Amino acid sequence: MKLYCLSGHPTLPCNVLKFKSTTVMLDCGLDMTSTLNFLPLPLVQSPRLSNLPGWSLKDGNAFLDKELKECSGHVFVDSVPEFCLPETELIDLSTVDVILISNYHCMMALPYITEHTGFTGTVYATEPTVQIGRLLMEELVNFIERVPKAQSASLWKNKDIQRLLPSPLKDAVEVSTWRRCYTMQEVNSALSKIQLVGYSQKIELFGAVQVTPLSSGYALGSSNWIIQSHYEKVSYVSGSSLLTTHPQPMDQASLKNSDVLILTGLTQIPTANPDGMVGEFCSNLALTVRNGGNVLVPCYPSGVIYDLLECLYQYIDSAGLSSIPFYFISPVANSSLEFSQIFAEWLCHNKQTKVYLPEPPFPHAELIQTNKLKHYPSIHGDFSNDFRQPCVVFTGHPSLRFGDVVHFMELWGKSSLNTVIFTEPDFSYLEALAPYQPLAMKCIYCPIDTRLNFIQVSKLLKEVQPLHVVCPEQYTQPPPAQSHRMNLMIDCQPPAMSYRRAEVLALPFKRRYEKIEIMPELADSLVPMEIKPGVSLATVSAVLHTKDNKHVLQPPPRPAQPTGGKKRKRASDDIPDCKVLKPLLSGSIPVDQFVQTLEKSTHRPPVPFLLEQHGFSDIKVEDTAKGHIVLLQEAETLIQIEEDSTHIICDNDEMLRVRLRDLVLKFLQKF
Amino acid sequence: MDPECSRLLPALCAVLADPRQPVADDTCLEKLLDWFTTVTEAGSSLLLLQENPCLVELLFRVLKSQDLSSRILSFSLRLAGIFAAQEDCFQYLQQGELLPMLFGEVGPLGGAAWTAPAVRSGWIQGLRTLAQHPSALRFLAACGAVDTIFSLQGDSSLFVASAAGQLLVHILDLAMRGPAEGRCSPQACDWPACAQKIVCHIEDSLCSIATPQVTQALNVLTTVFGHCHGLWTQGLWVRLSPLVARLLEKDPVPASHSLVDLLLSVARSSVPSSDRGLWETLAQTLSHLSPTQAGPLALGILKLQDCPQALRTQAFGVLLQPLACVLEAAAQAPGPPGLLGGAAGDPMTVDVLLCSKSACVGLLCCALTHLGLLQPLPQRPSPWPQAPLLGAAVTVLRLCSGSVAPTSDVGGRLCAILVGCGRVQRAALDFLGALSQGAGPQESVMQVFSVLLEYLMSPESSSMVLKKAFQATLRWLLSSPKTPGCCDLDPRTQLFLRELLPVLQKRLCSPCWEVRDSGLEFLTQMTRHWGGQAGFRQALLASEVPELTKQLLQDPESYVRASAVTATGQLSSWGLLAAPASPERPGAQQKSLLVELLHVLCADSEGFPRRAVMQVFTEWLRDGHADVAEDPERFVARVLQAASRDQDWEVRAQGLELALVFLGRLLGPRGSHCPCAVALPEAAPPGTLAQALPEAAPPGTLAQALQVLCRVQLFEFAFRALFDCDRPVAQKSCDLLLFLRAKAAPCGSPQEAGDSPNVASVEATLQRWQAGEQGQPLGYLEPGAVMAVLRSIDLEGLRDTLAESSDHVEKSPRSLLQDMLAAVGVLGENEADCY
């Protein structure tokens, strides 16, 4: 069993598991932090961005000045943003049989995999994952395609040139594999390969393994996966949450008794408690708006935004913000708000029950009805007519490199009355803000990450007790910035195995058993014999038939009736040899008794002509790691008694060997 | 005894002794016992039994009856104990052999009833009451009761077990009080047999290998030294102390909690004056017990008034140990040894701190709490290591917030255990607050303020932690030194304020109401103390805090609204609520607050904000708030009108408080007798209420004051309150009217209005009000009529009636007996009062 690690990002994993005869890809997350190296794509012509000076080498050489621009001491690539794909060289991705998706954030690289690697398998995901994943991809494609950029920079990627660049460009990894965003056509094609599944549904893969999605509690439709055969169980935990937010709670019980638990997608901000952050978010929002400032919340169009809107729904009246407009701007804003209301079966119990009242499960419906929350596909069109300040705007993209957020950053960045509040934990807010410097607006960092923290992980592991834990290397040591926080790492026994990008792990367990079915008529013919209470044995002669990874014991075909010359011969060739078998032995040899028997002089050997033989008087017994050795010194004979074998080593005296063998057999059961 | 009760008693006894009659409830039986106790305390029990033979008969019948409830049996045992407490009555009951039958082995002791804990408890309590005289001691010895009590010490019922221990102490005390009194010889031969037996039992228990027995013995001894003050206790200690000391040799020390209690109890008794060895035992115990167990002992020792300095030092060391370990573990570089008064990090304490989260948290919380309790005591150790303690508290808080990066291994593990631990954070913040009473080096104080600010800012601070952080901050702010020669805040505090106010501002916007509430409380307190300080005023007015506070008057949470009312009231008192009013419209902003608060008083659906408004208004009136001073009559009239309609009795009571303040301002404070002598305008401070009295009223006359009171309809309010269904309101109103009458009496009535037609109608209305029909208003009252009515009402009588508890009529023994009989249907009709 092997694990191929194609992504180094702990929360955007992409791993391939080879298990039995199947090749299973676990998630295909897309690392978008690469876009932070690019200049933002403004929706409206931005004189500031277009007038940034080109960057030149220390010696004044300015051959890169078209590709690289400088802003407040940082250098950015002036080109269409590109993403860092999962490894494609480590394993032939056309051999992947299935892809299991755990949540909508972890499928963003799907079109790259399914459309460009020869992949012919099936993708499994829950319905909300697919629908919301589609929205995220649609938004991404839309954000990038609606601001076409003629220029595509590639000079800087040359290894010799990259070395000369300032950080962080200099240190960017695998830049040659960075790719531009996929197209909507590719998205559609990729999504058409997905087969929808429900929680706890058992899906057979070629009869060899069974995969099952379990609720992970993190997002609408988010899942952990169980991949199991009859005797082995691998759990894949990715992006789970134990907090009570909108999705169905996490199913922990089904993760029990795993041989291996692959653990990814823990919180990216282990030191911040989501409740505290929501409080911080609300307080800062209220303070800004009261002062007449605007609040900008860069966010994804689905996920935490539902919880934030719910909090605000309860909070705005108490904070006297009822008259402040909330705008949600995204090409998929409408679909996202509406989709959330129809996935009742994927919601937490509380929200499910509302559906029967009937009430919309999320209160943002009421915010929309009362005109407190308005949503628009983009800043163009209706929005510009309705726009009223001060206001609160939720819009993407959280990287601040594309999407409507770029416009608001340019618009509001100059006033210290305004505030940008970062709630998504995926991007470093300081890096996100770099191309907007100098910036007068206030910046508040309230990352809300509801995924498991290390305390919850340690409780979870105690509860489900996997034999082995496998996780990204980042989780096996405290974060570099807080190296003293020994509690910010996974602490389990045996220690977790860690992986990094482009590494292949041999998972530490051996398959020992395989399930074989016995046909009823064959089973009928068996005559079990009880060898000890509760354990019966029977010998069986049969034909093992293997197809689609299923093994069946069938009765051996009867010897064919002689019907004709040639045919008969052929038939008899097929029949396995059904020799009369020697009886099978079972039981253990009690060494003391065995030795006593050897010593007894009155012992009558079973072979008549050895009647006069005396007992052995010079017996020595040695204990070994596996059993015992009985040494008959005079006869130069060794009897090795081990758990599953007994050897009589007696070079010259076949008679003696046979006698000893029969003695040994006396202590064993035969059938 | 009341003849009526005597008449009812036989029937009641018959009911009690009849197993077919269920007895109402336990409380009736308890009340009955209370009553018998009162009766026997007042007179002779013997006489009582002779006059009421039914009582003895009851006891006999109880003994004979087979299927009587355990409650009645228990009751009878306790009743017999009450009677037998008097020696002559004891003899009387002895003659009938009643007592051995009740308390001896032939009684319930051997029967099935003994399985009921109530019976065992009744048996013990009966004996406890009975054991008052030498005859009782002989009786106890004769019937072998002491052995039974020994066994009851380990009873499965905790109440029985504890009562058994106390009974042993009582018997021992009784035995030693007689012949042995005044002797302190430890020689057992001098002691009465009964006492000897008990002491031997204690000795055996102390030597036992079973911890529960050791615990029992230690608990008995703790009670002995806590409650018995005879000289013999010193002898007892001399005799038992070697056994107690031997407990310390065991590992682990058995029953350490009880041992600590005993040693502290002995240390507080008269023993130390005779036995200096006690201090050695205490010192040994401190060093033998684990750090967690030793903490309470150390605190107890430090609280003792008189104790050797060496022991105090040792005890203080024990308390400081955990903090010393923390300081040492978190130190970036090895600091000077013995940072905390010679207490270096002891490996044993470090082990406890690191062994588990609960042990670590427990030990640290105890250490912090103990030191916090010690801080304000006059006998606290001196020199008090203020600076290292400040450092330790700050370090603990930083470890909990994860903002310190210890380099040592121990520090790292401590940090992992403590990070985010709310319990330690709260304890440490409380402790830090307590430390504000002492000064500290400049650098430490800076650290304190910085860690407090860190906590107030952190989104990770829970609402309880924030509350504590606010409290600690307030204590530190208020204790910060004044700049010499300048009455304003020192520059450091001002700097801190400038950082603090934005945080407070954010906290007032918190979605968590507890946080908003504690923020407002903090603001109120700060303003109360610093409202007059220019530095504070300047910083506050430059912030948005006053505006936010005012907005919180509309908060959805009633507690927050109440706190916002108090806070705005306080801000307004100091003129801090808004930017200084423009010259054209002085006080325009303030007036709107008055209107707003009146609106809260009239319209808020919850009691807390309305109560808060009444308190603010009372304060405003008392302090002569400018806004009130403008037209106090109108103000009082509006407030009283609103308060009189309020459903909440506390609001009405506060209304009377406000009325009293108003009276005080008009007529002079309570206690000064002749209001005529009070020259109103001169006596009152400038710019306050008195100046604003109607100009038409010439100062110094009661008549005008009464006119004012009539105009604001204070009398209508007070008379209504007089018949309020809530007693505290009625009492307060009664006090107010009595005060008013006393003030007015010496001056005579301005106009004899006894026969005025108005008086009759007022009295008629009042009578209807008293009867519960409060619909009709009094209408406008003339001062003369008011005085006449005041004189005609029996206010003193009313006050006395109100002073009685509300069930005083129903509490009589006769009523009790009637109730009990009525409950079982013995009385023909139910004459009982319902209560």
Short mmCIF file of C-alpha atoms in Angstrom, two decimals, chain B residues 104-236:
data_model
loop_
_atom_site.label_atom_id
_atom_site.label_comp_id
_atom_site.label_asym_id
_atom_site.label_seq_id
_atom_site.Cartn_x
_atom_site.Cartn_y
_atom_site.Cartn_z
CA GLY B 104 -30.88 1.12 74.61
CA GLU B 105 -30.34 -2.11 72.79
CA VAL B 106 -33.94 -3.19 73.28
CA GLY B 107 -35.13 -0.12 71.42
CA PRO B 108 -35.08 0.67 67.73
CA LEU B 109 -31.34 0.07 67.81
CA GLY B 110 -31.80 -3.64 67.39
CA GLY B 111 -34.88 -3.53 65.19
CA ALA B 112 -35.62 -3.27 61.54
CA ALA B 113 -36.34 0.45 61.85
CA TRP B 114 -32.62 1.03 62.45
CA THR B 115 -31.96 0.58 58.74
CA ALA B 116 -33.63 3.94 58.10
CA PRO B 117 -31.04 6.76 58.27
CA ALA B 118 -33.73 9.05 59.73
CA VAL B 119 -34.04 6.79 62.78
CA ARG B 120 -30.30 6.61 63.32
CA SER B 121 -30.12 10.36 62.96
CA GLY B 122 -33.01 10.82 65.43
CA TRP B 123 -31.29 8.52 67.88
CA ILE B 124 -28.09 10.58 67.73
CA GLN B 125 -29.88 13.90 67.97
CA GLY B 126 -32.00 12.67 70.86
CA LEU B 127 -28.90 11.65 72.76
CA ARG B 128 -27.16 14.90 71.81
CA THR B 129 -29.99 16.92 73.40
CA LEU B 130 -30.27 14.59 76.33
CA ALA B 131 -26.60 14.62 77.25
CA GLN B 132 -26.60 17.70 79.46
CA HIS B 133 -26.02 16.39 82.97
CA PRO B 134 -23.99 13.78 84.86
CA SER B 135 -26.96 11.39 85.04
CA ALA B 136 -27.02 11.35 81.29
CA LEU B 137 -23.36 10.32 81.21
CA ARG B 138 -24.07 7.42 83.52
CA PHE B 139 -27.01 6.46 81.38
CA LEU B 140 -24.89 6.49 78.24
CA ALA B 141 -22.30 4.32 79.90
CA ALA B 142 -24.92 1.92 81.20
CA CYS B 143 -26.71 1.42 77.91
CA GLY B 144 -23.54 1.06 75.88
CA ALA B 145 -24.46 3.96 73.64
CA VAL B 146 -20.87 5.08 73.15
CA ASP B 147 -19.96 1.92 71.29
CA THR B 148 -22.93 2.39 68.99
CA ILE B 149 -21.81 5.96 68.33
CA PHE B 150 -18.33 4.70 67.46
CA SER B 151 -19.81 2.42 64.84
CA LEU B 152 -22.09 5.16 63.52
CA GLN B 153 -19.02 7.26 62.72
CA GLY B 154 -18.62 5.13 59.65
CA ASP B 155 -22.30 5.24 58.74
CA SER B 156 -23.29 5.15 55.12
CA SER B 157 -25.30 8.33 55.60
CA LEU B 158 -22.95 11.29 55.75
CA PHE B 159 -25.34 13.20 57.99
CA VAL B 160 -25.46 10.37 60.51
CA ALA B 161 -21.70 9.88 60.40
CA SER B 162 -21.03 13.56 60.93
CA ALA B 163 -23.60 13.84 63.72
CA ALA B 164 -22.04 10.81 65.43
CA GLY B 165 -18.66 12.53 65.44
CA GLN B 166 -20.15 15.67 66.91
CA LEU B 167 -21.98 13.69 69.56
CA LEU B 168 -18.71 12.09 70.62
CA VAL B 169 -17.17 15.52 71.02
CA HIS B 170 -20.16 16.67 73.01
CA ILE B 171 -20.00 13.66 75.35
CA LEU B 172 -16.26 14.08 75.80
CA ASP B 173 -16.72 17.72 76.61
CA LEU B 174 -19.52 16.95 79.05
CA ALA B 175 -17.48 14.25 80.75
CA MET B 176 -14.43 16.47 81.11
CA ARG B 177 -16.39 19.50 82.19
CA GLY B 178 -17.35 18.01 85.53
CA PRO B 179 -14.73 16.54 87.80
CA ALA B 180 -11.81 16.98 85.43
CA GLU B 181 -12.39 20.64 84.81
CA GLY B 182 -9.34 22.75 85.31
CA ARG B 183 -6.89 19.92 85.00
CA CYS B 184 -4.73 19.54 82.03
CA SER B 185 -2.94 16.40 82.98
CA PRO B 186 -2.46 14.10 80.06
CA GLN B 187 -2.59 11.16 82.42
CA ALA B 188 -5.53 9.07 81.45
CA CYS B 189 -6.00 7.74 84.95
CA ASP B 190 -7.35 11.08 86.06
CA TRP B 191 -10.02 11.12 83.42
CA PRO B 192 -13.59 9.92 83.72
CA ALA B 193 -14.17 6.46 82.31
CA CYS B 194 -16.40 7.72 79.55
CA ALA B 195 -13.81 10.22 78.35
CA GLN B 196 -11.11 7.60 78.57
CA LYS B 197 -13.08 5.29 76.42
CA ILE B 198 -13.56 7.92 73.75
CA VAL B 199 -9.94 8.99 73.80
CA CYS B 200 -8.77 5.40 73.57
CA HIS B 201 -11.04 4.93 70.59
CA ILE B 202 -9.54 7.99 68.97
CA GLU B 203 -6.07 6.68 69.67
CA ASP B 204 -6.92 3.35 68.12
CA SER B 205 -8.38 5.04 65.08
CA LEU B 206 -5.31 7.21 64.63
CA CYS B 207 -3.15 4.09 64.60
CA SER B 208 -5.42 2.31 62.19
CA ILE B 209 -4.21 1.47 58.73
CA ALA B 210 -7.64 2.24 57.28
CA THR B 211 -7.76 5.83 56.07
CA PRO B 212 -11.51 6.32 56.77
CA GLN B 213 -10.92 5.58 60.45
CA VAL B 214 -8.01 7.98 60.62
CA THR B 215 -10.19 10.60 58.95
CA GLN B 216 -12.96 10.06 61.52
CA ALA B 217 -10.56 10.45 64.40
CA LEU B 218 -9.02 13.57 62.91
CA ASN B 219 -12.44 15.10 62.27
CA VAL B 220 -13.54 14.45 65.85
CA LEU B 221 -10.36 16.03 67.15
CA THR B 222 -10.78 19.01 64.82
CA THR B 223 -14.21 19.62 66.35
CA VAL B 224 -12.83 19.16 69.88
CA PHE B 225 -10.18 21.82 69.41
CA GLY B 226 -12.53 24.07 67.52
CA HIS B 227 -15.37 23.99 70.06
CA CYS B 228 -14.09 22.91 73.47
CA HIS B 229 -12.12 25.42 75.37
CA GLY B 230 -11.39 23.62 78.64
CA LEU B 231 -7.86 23.26 79.85
CA TRP B 232 -8.18 19.53 79.36
CA THR B 233 -7.84 20.01 75.61
CA GLN B 234 -4.21 20.90 76.18
CA GLY B 235 -3.71 17.61 77.99
CA LEU B 236 -5.47 15.80 75.21
#
